[in-house]
mmCIF file with all atom_site columns, C-alpha atoms in Angstrom:
data_model
loop_
_atom_site.group_PDB
_atom_site.id
_atom_site.type_symbol
_atom_site.label_atom_id
_atom_site.label_alt_id
_atom_site.label_comp_id
_atom_site.label_asym_id
_atom_site.label_entity_id
_atom_site.label_seq_id
_atom_site.pdbx_PDB_ins_code
_atom_site.Cartn_x
_atom_site.Cartn_y
_atom_site.Cartn_z
_atom_site.occupancy
_atom_site.B_iso_or_equiv
_atom_site.pdbx_formal_charge
_atom_site.auth_seq_id
_atom_site.auth_comp_id
_atom_site.auth_asym_id
_atom_site.auth_atom_id
_atom_site.pdbx_PDB_model_num
ATOM 1   C CA . MET A 1 1   ? 5.629   24.889  -0.730  1.00 88.00 ? 1   MET A CA 1
ATOM 2   C CA . LYS A 1 2   ? 3.744   21.335  -0.159  1.00 94.00 ? 2   LYS A CA 1
ATOM 3   C CA . ILE A 1 3   ? 6.214   18.257  -1.109  1.00 97.00 ? 3   ILE A CA 1
ATOM 4   C CA . ILE A 1 4   ? 4.519   14.457  -1.854  1.00 97.00 ? 4   ILE A CA 1
ATOM 5   C CA . TYR A 1 5   ? 5.853   11.973  -2.368  1.00 98.00 ? 5   TYR A CA 1
ATOM 6   C CA . THR A 1 6   ? 4.171   8.550   -3.642  1.00 98.00 ? 6   THR A CA 1
ATOM 7   C CA . LEU A 1 7   ? 4.986   5.455   -3.497  1.00 98.00 ? 7   LEU A CA 1
ATOM 8   C CA . GLN A 1 8   ? 3.696   2.066   -5.814  1.00 98.00 ? 8   GLN A CA 1
ATOM 9   C CA . HIS A 1 9   ? 3.984   -0.535  -3.038  1.00 98.00 ? 9   HIS A CA 1
ATOM 10  C CA . PRO A 1 10  ? 6.689   -3.016  -4.002  1.00 98.00 ? 10  PRO A CA 1
ATOM 11  C CA . GLN A 1 11  ? 6.532   -7.208  -5.641  1.00 98.00 ? 11  GLN A CA 1
ATOM 12  C CA . SER A 1 12  ? 2.588   -8.435  -4.110  1.00 98.00 ? 12  SER A CA 1
ATOM 13  C CA . GLN A 1 13  ? 1.538   -11.602 -4.263  1.00 98.00 ? 13  GLN A CA 1
ATOM 14  C CA . HIS A 1 14  ? -0.509  -11.033 -7.662  1.00 97.00 ? 14  HIS A CA 1
ATOM 15  C CA . HIS A 1 15  ? 2.708   -10.094 -9.079  1.00 97.00 ? 15  HIS A CA 1
ATOM 16  C CA . LEU A 1 16  ? 3.447   -13.838 -9.152  1.00 97.00 ? 16  LEU A CA 1
ATOM 17  C CA . ASN A 1 17  ? 0.835   -16.065 -9.173  1.00 97.00 ? 17  ASN A CA 1
ATOM 18  C CA . GLY A 1 18  ? -1.188  -14.907 -12.009 1.00 97.00 ? 18  GLY A CA 1
ATOM 19  C CA . MET A 1 19  ? -4.041  -13.379 -10.041 1.00 98.00 ? 19  MET A CA 1
ATOM 20  C CA . VAL A 1 20  ? -5.990  -9.834  -10.638 1.00 98.00 ? 20  VAL A CA 1
ATOM 21  C CA . GLY A 1 21  ? -4.817  -7.203  -8.663  1.00 97.00 ? 21  GLY A CA 1
ATOM 22  C CA . SER A 1 22  ? -7.561  -4.418  -8.215  1.00 98.00 ? 22  SER A CA 1
ATOM 23  C CA . TRP A 1 23  ? -9.423  -5.064  -5.402  1.00 98.00 ? 23  TRP A CA 1
ATOM 24  C CA . THR A 1 24  ? -8.470  -8.476  -4.410  1.00 96.00 ? 24  THR A CA 1
ATOM 25  C CA . ASP A 1 25  ? -6.595  -8.155  -1.118  1.00 96.00 ? 25  ASP A CA 1
ATOM 26  C CA . TRP A 1 26  ? -2.675  -9.798  -2.187  1.00 97.00 ? 26  TRP A CA 1
ATOM 27  C CA . ASP A 1 27  ? -0.906  -9.440  0.565   1.00 98.00 ? 27  ASP A CA 1
ATOM 28  C CA . LEU A 1 28  ? 3.059   -8.393  -0.057  1.00 98.00 ? 28  LEU A CA 1
ATOM 29  C CA . SER A 1 29  ? 5.568   -11.304 -1.335  1.00 98.00 ? 29  SER A CA 1
ATOM 30  C CA . GLU A 1 30  ? 8.766   -12.598 0.301   1.00 98.00 ? 30  GLU A CA 1
ATOM 31  C CA . LEU A 1 31  ? 10.736  -9.790  -1.702  1.00 98.00 ? 31  LEU A CA 1
ATOM 32  C CA . GLY A 1 32  ? 8.285   -7.272  -1.522  1.00 98.00 ? 32  GLY A CA 1
ATOM 33  C CA . VAL A 1 33  ? 8.465   -6.996  2.389   1.00 98.00 ? 33  VAL A CA 1
ATOM 34  C CA . GLN A 1 34  ? 12.523  -6.850  1.597   1.00 98.00 ? 34  GLN A CA 1
ATOM 35  C CA . GLN A 1 35  ? 12.227  -4.238  -0.644  1.00 98.00 ? 35  GLN A CA 1
ATOM 36  C CA . ALA A 1 36  ? 9.612   -2.018  1.468   1.00 98.00 ? 36  ALA A CA 1
ATOM 37  C CA . GLN A 1 37  ? 12.460  -1.779  4.008   1.00 98.00 ? 37  GLN A CA 1
ATOM 38  C CA . ARG A 1 38  ? 15.174  -1.207  1.672   1.00 98.00 ? 38  ARG A CA 1
ATOM 39  C CA . ILE A 1 39  ? 12.505  2.308   0.319   1.00 98.00 ? 39  ILE A CA 1
ATOM 40  C CA . ALA A 1 40  ? 11.548  3.066   3.624   1.00 98.00 ? 40  ALA A CA 1
ATOM 41  C CA . LEU A 1 41  ? 15.227  3.010   5.077   1.00 98.00 ? 41  LEU A CA 1
ATOM 42  C CA . ASN A 1 42  ? 16.072  5.312   2.435   1.00 98.00 ? 42  ASN A CA 1
ATOM 43  C CA . LEU A 1 43  ? 13.206  7.732   2.841   1.00 98.00 ? 43  LEU A CA 1
ATOM 44  C CA . LYS A 1 44  ? 14.504  7.774   6.428   1.00 98.00 ? 44  LYS A CA 1
ATOM 45  C CA . ALA A 1 45  ? 17.451  9.108   5.662   1.00 98.00 ? 45  ALA A CA 1
ATOM 46  C CA . GLU A 1 46  ? 16.009  11.593  3.076   1.00 97.00 ? 46  GLU A CA 1
ATOM 47  C CA . LEU A 1 47  ? 13.579  12.952  5.698   1.00 97.00 ? 47  LEU A CA 1
ATOM 48  C CA . ALA A 1 48  ? 15.175  13.504  8.765   1.00 95.00 ? 48  ALA A CA 1
ATOM 49  C CA . GLY A 1 49  ? 14.482  15.356  11.047  1.00 94.00 ? 49  GLY A CA 1
ATOM 50  C CA . LYS A 1 50  ? 11.314  16.996  9.349   1.00 96.00 ? 50  LYS A CA 1
ATOM 51  C CA . SER A 1 51  ? 7.410   16.449  10.324  1.00 97.00 ? 51  SER A CA 1
ATOM 52  C CA . VAL A 1 52  ? 5.485   13.456  7.642   1.00 98.00 ? 52  VAL A CA 1
ATOM 53  C CA . ARG A 1 53  ? 2.025   12.789  6.969   1.00 98.00 ? 53  ARG A CA 1
ATOM 54  C CA . LEU A 1 54  ? 1.818   9.482   5.578   1.00 98.00 ? 54  LEU A CA 1
ATOM 55  C CA . LEU A 1 55  ? -1.017  7.659   3.714   1.00 98.00 ? 55  LEU A CA 1
ATOM 56  C CA . SER A 1 56  ? -1.657  5.120   1.989   1.00 98.00 ? 56  SER A CA 1
ATOM 57  C CA . SER A 1 57  ? -4.486  2.362   0.151   1.00 98.00 ? 57  SER A CA 1
ATOM 58  C CA . ASP A 1 58  ? -6.147  0.416   3.228   1.00 98.00 ? 58  ASP A CA 1
ATOM 59  C CA . LEU A 1 59  ? -5.098  -2.618  0.537   1.00 98.00 ? 59  LEU A CA 1
ATOM 60  C CA . LYS A 1 60  ? -2.639  -5.313  1.948   1.00 98.00 ? 60  LYS A CA 1
ATOM 61  C CA . ARG A 1 61  ? 0.053   -4.761  -0.127  1.00 98.00 ? 61  ARG A CA 1
ATOM 62  C CA . ALA A 1 62  ? 0.309   -1.009  0.219   1.00 98.00 ? 62  ALA A CA 1
ATOM 63  C CA . TRP A 1 63  ? -0.926  -0.896  3.989   1.00 98.00 ? 63  TRP A CA 1
ATOM 64  C CA . HIS A 1 64  ? 1.787   -3.428  4.794   1.00 98.00 ? 64  HIS A CA 1
ATOM 65  C CA . THR A 1 65  ? 4.434   -0.943  2.554   1.00 98.00 ? 65  THR A CA 1
ATOM 66  C CA . ALA A 1 66  ? 2.492   1.827   4.906   1.00 98.00 ? 66  ALA A CA 1
ATOM 67  C CA . GLU A 1 67  ? 3.182   -0.421  8.846   1.00 98.00 ? 67  GLU A CA 1
ATOM 68  C CA . ILE A 1 68  ? 7.066   -0.975  7.381   1.00 98.00 ? 68  ILE A CA 1
ATOM 69  C CA . VAL A 1 69  ? 8.018   3.455   6.230   1.00 98.00 ? 69  VAL A CA 1
ATOM 70  C CA . GLY A 1 70  ? 5.492   4.409   8.908   1.00 98.00 ? 70  GLY A CA 1
ATOM 71  C CA . GLU A 1 71  ? 8.000   2.289   11.416  1.00 98.00 ? 71  GLU A CA 1
ATOM 72  C CA . ALA A 1 72  ? 11.418  3.391   9.986   1.00 98.00 ? 72  ALA A CA 1
ATOM 73  C CA . LEU A 1 73  ? 10.034  6.821   10.205  1.00 98.00 ? 73  LEU A CA 1
ATOM 74  C CA . GLU A 1 74  ? 8.260   6.487   13.714  1.00 97.00 ? 74  GLU A CA 1
ATOM 75  C CA . ILE A 1 75  ? 4.504   7.955   12.381  1.00 97.00 ? 75  ILE A CA 1
ATOM 76  C CA . LYS A 1 76  ? 1.414   6.420   12.206  1.00 97.00 ? 76  LYS A CA 1
ATOM 77  C CA . ALA A 1 77  ? -0.138  5.174   8.976   1.00 98.00 ? 77  ALA A CA 1
ATOM 78  C CA . GLU A 1 78  ? -3.708  6.670   8.347   1.00 98.00 ? 78  GLU A CA 1
ATOM 79  C CA . LYS A 1 79  ? -5.177  4.813   5.401   1.00 98.00 ? 79  LYS A CA 1
ATOM 80  C CA . GLU A 1 80  ? -7.267  5.975   3.035   1.00 97.00 ? 80  GLU A CA 1
ATOM 81  C CA . PRO A 1 81  ? -9.572  3.775   0.938   1.00 96.00 ? 81  PRO A CA 1
ATOM 82  C CA . ARG A 1 82  ? -9.920  7.185   -1.453  1.00 95.00 ? 82  ARG A CA 1
ATOM 83  C CA . LEU A 1 83  ? -6.447  5.609   -2.119  1.00 97.00 ? 83  LEU A CA 1
ATOM 84  C CA . ARG A 1 84  ? -7.158  2.155   -3.655  1.00 97.00 ? 84  ARG A CA 1
ATOM 85  C CA . GLU A 1 85  ? -6.357  0.071   -7.015  1.00 97.00 ? 85  GLU A CA 1
ATOM 86  C CA . ARG A 1 86  ? -9.422  0.978   -9.343  1.00 97.00 ? 86  ARG A CA 1
ATOM 87  C CA . TYR A 1 87  ? -12.557 -1.521  -8.774  1.00 98.00 ? 87  TYR A CA 1
ATOM 88  C CA . LEU A 1 88  ? -12.487 -3.987  -11.987 1.00 98.00 ? 88  LEU A CA 1
ATOM 89  C CA . GLY A 1 89  ? -16.100 -5.368  -10.363 1.00 97.00 ? 89  GLY A CA 1
ATOM 90  C CA . GLU A 1 90  ? -16.633 -9.211  -11.520 1.00 98.00 ? 90  GLU A CA 1
ATOM 91  C CA . ALA A 1 91  ? -12.689 -9.678  -12.285 1.00 98.00 ? 91  ALA A CA 1
ATOM 92  C CA . VAL A 1 92  ? -12.150 -9.190  -8.650  1.00 98.00 ? 92  VAL A CA 1
ATOM 93  C CA . GLY A 1 93  ? -10.422 -12.475 -7.366  1.00 97.00 ? 93  GLY A CA 1
ATOM 94  C CA . GLN A 1 94  ? -10.017 -13.894 -10.515 1.00 98.00 ? 94  GLN A CA 1
ATOM 95  C CA . SER A 1 95  ? -7.208  -14.523 -12.628 1.00 98.00 ? 95  SER A CA 1
ATOM 96  C CA . VAL A 1 96  ? -5.635  -12.545 -15.435 1.00 97.00 ? 96  VAL A CA 1
ATOM 97  C CA . ALA A 1 97  ? -6.229  -15.206 -18.152 1.00 98.00 ? 97  ALA A CA 1
ATOM 98  C CA . TRP A 1 98  ? -10.139 -15.298 -17.105 1.00 98.00 ? 98  TRP A CA 1
ATOM 99  C CA . LEU A 1 99  ? -10.148 -11.466 -17.138 1.00 97.00 ? 99  LEU A CA 1
ATOM 100 C CA . LYS A 1 100 ? -8.559  -11.208 -20.095 1.00 96.00 ? 100 LYS A CA 1
ATOM 101 C CA . ALA A 1 101 ? -11.079 -13.989 -21.722 1.00 97.00 ? 101 ALA A CA 1
ATOM 102 C CA . ASN A 1 102 ? -14.338 -12.306 -20.302 1.00 97.00 ? 102 ASN A CA 1
ATOM 103 C CA . LEU A 1 103 ? -14.002 -8.401  -21.416 1.00 95.00 ? 103 LEU A CA 1
ATOM 104 C CA . LEU A 1 104 ? -17.517 -6.919  -21.823 1.00 94.00 ? 104 LEU A CA 1
ATOM 105 C CA . LYS A 1 105 ? -14.592 -4.786  -24.263 1.00 89.00 ? 105 LYS A CA 1
ATOM 106 C CA . PRO A 1 106 ? -11.340 -3.853  -24.439 1.00 92.00 ? 106 PRO A CA 1
ATOM 107 C CA . GLU A 1 107 ? -10.591 -0.761  -22.565 1.00 94.00 ? 107 GLU A CA 1
ATOM 108 C CA . ILE A 1 108 ? -9.864  2.194   -25.564 1.00 94.00 ? 108 ILE A CA 1
ATOM 109 C CA . THR A 1 109 ? -10.958 5.069   -23.498 1.00 96.00 ? 109 THR A CA 1
ATOM 110 C CA . ILE A 1 110 ? -11.745 6.557   -20.066 1.00 96.00 ? 110 ILE A CA 1
ATOM 111 C CA . ASP A 1 111 ? -15.253 5.764   -20.071 1.00 97.00 ? 111 ASP A CA 1
ATOM 112 C CA . ASP A 1 112 ? -14.717 2.178   -21.635 1.00 97.00 ? 112 ASP A CA 1
ATOM 113 C CA . ARG A 1 113 ? -16.396 -0.203  -18.826 1.00 97.00 ? 113 ARG A CA 1
ATOM 114 C CA . LEU A 1 114 ? -14.503 -3.759  -18.402 1.00 97.00 ? 114 LEU A CA 1
ATOM 115 C CA . PHE A 1 115 ? -17.119 -5.491  -16.447 1.00 97.00 ? 115 PHE A CA 1
ATOM 116 C CA . PRO A 1 116 ? -21.095 -4.810  -15.604 1.00 97.00 ? 116 PRO A CA 1
ATOM 117 C CA . SER A 1 117 ? -19.889 -3.451  -12.208 1.00 97.00 ? 117 SER A CA 1
ATOM 118 C CA . ALA A 1 118 ? -15.996 -2.038  -12.462 1.00 97.00 ? 118 ALA A CA 1
ATOM 119 C CA . GLN A 1 119 ? -15.034 1.081   -12.576 1.00 97.00 ? 119 GLN A CA 1
ATOM 120 C CA . THR A 1 120 ? -14.299 3.579   -15.597 1.00 97.00 ? 120 THR A CA 1
ATOM 121 C CA . ARG A 1 121 ? -10.983 5.303   -15.476 1.00 96.00 ? 121 ARG A CA 1
ATOM 122 C CA . ARG A 1 122 ? -13.227 8.085   -15.551 1.00 96.00 ? 122 ARG A CA 1
ATOM 123 C CA . GLU A 1 123 ? -15.030 7.608   -12.328 1.00 96.00 ? 123 GLU A CA 1
ATOM 124 C CA . GLN A 1 124 ? -11.375 6.863   -10.452 1.00 95.00 ? 124 GLN A CA 1
ATOM 125 C CA . ALA A 1 125 ? -9.950  10.755  -12.099 1.00 94.00 ? 125 ALA A CA 1
ATOM 126 C CA . GLU A 1 126 ? -13.318 11.909  -10.464 1.00 94.00 ? 126 GLU A CA 1
ATOM 127 C CA . GLN A 1 127 ? -13.052 10.191  -7.594  1.00 92.00 ? 127 GLN A CA 1
ATOM 128 C CA . LEU A 1 128 ? -9.318  11.707  -7.022  1.00 94.00 ? 128 LEU A CA 1
ATOM 129 C CA . GLY A 1 129 ? -9.581  14.553  -8.737  1.00 92.00 ? 129 GLY A CA 1
ATOM 130 C CA . SER A 1 130 ? -11.941 15.649  -4.982  1.00 91.00 ? 130 SER A CA 1
ATOM 131 C CA . PHE A 1 131 ? -9.127  14.216  -3.294  1.00 92.00 ? 131 PHE A CA 1
ATOM 132 C CA . TRP A 1 132 ? -6.203  16.052  -4.346  1.00 90.00 ? 132 TRP A CA 1
ATOM 133 C CA . ASP A 1 133 ? -8.229  19.417  -3.360  1.00 89.00 ? 133 ASP A CA 1
ATOM 134 C CA . GLN A 1 134 ? -9.244  18.223  -0.041  1.00 92.00 ? 134 GLN A CA 1
ATOM 135 C CA . LEU A 1 135 ? -5.147  16.771  0.443   1.00 90.00 ? 135 LEU A CA 1
ATOM 136 C CA . LEU A 1 136 ? -4.659  20.408  -1.455  1.00 86.00 ? 136 LEU A CA 1
ATOM 137 C CA . GLN A 1 137 ? -6.222  23.137  0.769   1.00 88.00 ? 137 GLN A CA 1
ATOM 138 C CA . GLN A 1 138 ? -4.716  21.098  4.002   1.00 90.00 ? 138 GLN A CA 1
ATOM 139 C CA . ASP A 1 139 ? -1.709  22.519  5.666   1.00 91.00 ? 139 ASP A CA 1
ATOM 140 C CA . ASP A 1 140 ? 0.527   19.374  6.079   1.00 89.00 ? 140 ASP A CA 1
ATOM 141 C CA . ASN A 1 141 ? 3.519   20.650  3.859   1.00 94.00 ? 141 ASN A CA 1
ATOM 142 C CA . LEU A 1 142 ? 5.443   16.897  3.212   1.00 97.00 ? 142 LEU A CA 1
ATOM 143 C CA . LEU A 1 143 ? 3.356   13.961  2.554   1.00 98.00 ? 143 LEU A CA 1
ATOM 144 C CA . ILE A 1 144 ? 4.131   10.553  1.580   1.00 98.00 ? 144 ILE A CA 1
ATOM 145 C CA . LEU A 1 145 ? 1.019   8.740   -0.149  1.00 98.00 ? 145 LEU A CA 1
ATOM 146 C CA . ILE A 1 146 ? 1.619   4.794   -0.670  1.00 98.00 ? 146 ILE A CA 1
ATOM 147 C CA . SER A 1 147 ? -1.187  3.335   -3.595  1.00 98.00 ? 147 SER A CA 1
ATOM 148 C CA . HIS A 1 148 ? -0.668  0.940   -7.137  1.00 98.00 ? 148 HIS A CA 1
ATOM 149 C CA . GLY A 1 149 ? 0.231   1.613   -10.341 1.00 96.00 ? 149 GLY A CA 1
ATOM 150 C CA . ASP A 1 150 ? -2.973  2.762   -11.960 1.00 94.00 ? 150 ASP A CA 1
ATOM 151 C CA . THR A 1 151 ? -3.760  5.340   -9.296  1.00 97.00 ? 151 THR A CA 1
ATOM 152 C CA . LEU A 1 152 ? -0.751  6.425   -8.953  1.00 97.00 ? 152 LEU A CA 1
ATOM 153 C CA . GLY A 1 153 ? 0.229   7.088   -12.140 1.00 94.00 ? 153 GLY A CA 1
ATOM 154 C CA . MET A 1 154 ? -3.774  8.841   -12.769 1.00 94.00 ? 154 MET A CA 1
ATOM 155 C CA . LEU A 1 155 ? -3.058  11.158  -9.569  1.00 94.00 ? 155 LEU A CA 1
ATOM 156 C CA . GLN A 1 156 ? 0.513   12.293  -11.588 1.00 93.00 ? 156 GLN A CA 1
ATOM 157 C CA . ALA A 1 157 ? -1.027  13.608  -14.176 1.00 93.00 ? 157 ALA A CA 1
ATOM 158 C CA . LEU A 1 158 ? -4.463  15.256  -12.375 1.00 91.00 ? 158 LEU A CA 1
ATOM 159 C CA . TRP A 1 159 ? -1.253  16.523  -10.809 1.00 91.00 ? 159 TRP A CA 1
ATOM 160 C CA . LEU A 1 160 ? -0.250  18.529  -13.959 1.00 91.00 ? 160 LEU A CA 1
ATOM 161 C CA . GLY A 1 161 ? -3.382  19.443  -14.395 1.00 91.00 ? 161 GLY A CA 1
ATOM 162 C CA . LEU A 1 162 ? -4.435  16.985  -17.154 1.00 93.00 ? 162 LEU A CA 1
ATOM 163 C CA . GLU A 1 163 ? -8.300  17.079  -17.424 1.00 91.00 ? 163 GLU A CA 1
ATOM 164 C CA . ALA A 1 164 ? -9.533  13.413  -18.054 1.00 90.00 ? 164 ALA A CA 1
ATOM 165 C CA . ASP A 1 165 ? -9.602  13.505  -21.353 1.00 94.00 ? 165 ASP A CA 1
ATOM 166 C CA . ALA A 1 166 ? -6.051  14.075  -21.333 1.00 94.00 ? 166 ALA A CA 1
ATOM 167 C CA . LEU A 1 167 ? -6.396  10.118  -20.520 1.00 93.00 ? 167 LEU A CA 1
ATOM 168 C CA . ASN A 1 168 ? -7.645  9.011   -23.244 1.00 95.00 ? 168 ASN A CA 1
ATOM 169 C CA . SER A 1 169 ? -4.050  9.430   -25.080 1.00 94.00 ? 169 SER A CA 1
ATOM 170 C CA . ILE A 1 170 ? -1.585  9.751   -22.550 1.00 92.00 ? 170 ILE A CA 1
ATOM 171 C CA . GLN A 1 171 ? -0.680  7.506   -19.086 1.00 91.00 ? 171 GLN A CA 1
ATOM 172 C CA . PHE A 1 172 ? 1.720   7.806   -16.649 1.00 93.00 ? 172 PHE A CA 1
ATOM 173 C CA . ALA A 1 173 ? 3.390   3.966   -16.115 1.00 93.00 ? 173 ALA A CA 1
ATOM 174 C CA . GLY A 1 174 ? 5.422   3.448   -12.997 1.00 94.00 ? 174 GLY A CA 1
ATOM 175 C CA . GLN A 1 175 ? 7.000   0.060   -12.274 1.00 97.00 ? 175 GLN A CA 1
ATOM 176 C CA . ALA A 1 176 ? 6.354   -1.424  -8.171  1.00 98.00 ? 176 ALA A CA 1
ATOM 177 C CA . GLY A 1 177 ? 8.911   -0.105  -5.997  1.00 98.00 ? 177 GLY A CA 1
ATOM 178 C CA . GLY A 1 178 ? 9.124   3.257   -7.714  1.00 98.00 ? 178 GLY A CA 1
ATOM 179 C CA . VAL A 1 179 ? 8.647   6.445   -5.887  1.00 98.00 ? 179 VAL A CA 1
ATOM 180 C CA . SER A 1 180 ? 7.697   10.107  -7.380  1.00 98.00 ? 180 SER A CA 1
ATOM 181 C CA . CYS A 1 181 ? 8.491   13.775  -5.361  1.00 98.00 ? 181 CYS A CA 1
ATOM 182 C CA . LEU A 1 182 ? 5.612   16.263  -6.295  1.00 96.00 ? 182 LEU A CA 1
ATOM 183 C CA . TRP A 1 183 ? 6.606   19.823  -5.809  1.00 94.00 ? 183 TRP A CA 1
ATOM 184 C CA . GLU A 1 184 ? 3.921   22.674  -5.145  1.00 91.00 ? 184 GLU A CA 1
ATOM 185 C CA . ARG A 1 185 ? 6.016   26.017  -5.220  1.00 90.00 ? 185 ARG A CA 1
ATOM 186 C CA . ASP A 1 186 ? 4.647   29.451  -5.978  1.00 90.00 ? 186 ASP A CA 1
ATOM 187 C CA . GLY A 1 187 ? 1.080   27.768  -7.867  1.00 86.00 ? 187 GLY A CA 1
ATOM 188 C CA . LYS A 1 188 ? 3.579   26.022  -10.166 1.00 92.00 ? 188 LYS A CA 1
ATOM 189 C CA . ARG A 1 189 ? 3.635   21.937  -9.990  1.00 92.00 ? 189 ARG A CA 1
ATOM 190 C CA . ILE A 1 190 ? 6.867   19.869  -10.655 1.00 93.00 ? 190 ILE A CA 1
ATOM 191 C CA . VAL A 1 191 ? 7.564   16.337  -11.243 1.00 94.00 ? 191 VAL A CA 1
ATOM 192 C CA . ARG A 1 192 ? 11.292  16.874  -9.194  1.00 95.00 ? 192 ARG A CA 1
ATOM 193 C CA . LYS A 1 193 ? 11.148  12.613  -9.532  1.00 96.00 ? 193 LYS A CA 1
ATOM 194 C CA . PHE A 1 194 ? 8.789   9.697   -11.188 1.00 96.00 ? 194 PHE A CA 1
ATOM 195 C CA . ASN A 1 195 ? 9.422   6.566   -10.562 1.00 97.00 ? 195 ASN A CA 1
ATOM 196 C CA . ASP A 1 196 ? 12.693  6.388   -9.088  1.00 98.00 ? 196 ASP A CA 1
ATOM 197 C CA . LEU A 1 197 ? 13.716  2.813   -8.463  1.00 98.00 ? 197 LEU A CA 1
ATOM 198 C CA . SER A 1 198 ? 16.805  3.798   -6.370  1.00 98.00 ? 198 SER A CA 1
ATOM 199 C CA . TYR A 1 199 ? 15.069  3.483   -3.215  1.00 98.00 ? 199 TYR A CA 1
ATOM 200 C CA . LEU A 1 200 ? 14.524  -0.384  -3.814  1.00 97.00 ? 200 LEU A CA 1
ATOM 201 C CA . LYS A 1 201 ? 18.782  0.110   -3.512  1.00 95.00 ? 201 LYS A CA 1
#
């Protein structure tokens, strides 16, 4: 059986300052650090004595979270760039207000490109699909993946075996600090927890 915990990084500076997240390298806010510490202690209690592999987006807000979790679990986190948030091209480094005022077109389908150099949701799904396939073939039975909202929502859809085109009509939307738990047992993929915010307590 394979068990995968996913963790959406807690509060980041860009949640407070009106700026775009994406590949802009914001760190956690002061509250976000405290939230990460609480999550880490809860995971430590839940996973005590178990062998865990920890993978994280290399963007600061996720990686800082991973360092805190890794310290609590006494394991070394690994950077995985494929767990980054979706790349939004010209909007990186801009405000959310700028993004809304300068869109090429509204994002209605997974093939809509918000800016000339931005990644589409289909392109991200293809990238994450290959990541999942590789991860599921490895022998690690208990993993923690630390990433970003859009990325984790797409991973959860792919985990359930949904085709990319299904993302035209559905979306999995978590919240900062939310923990999900995915099981694969006897060929069946199971969502045991989704966006559980109790780890923040």
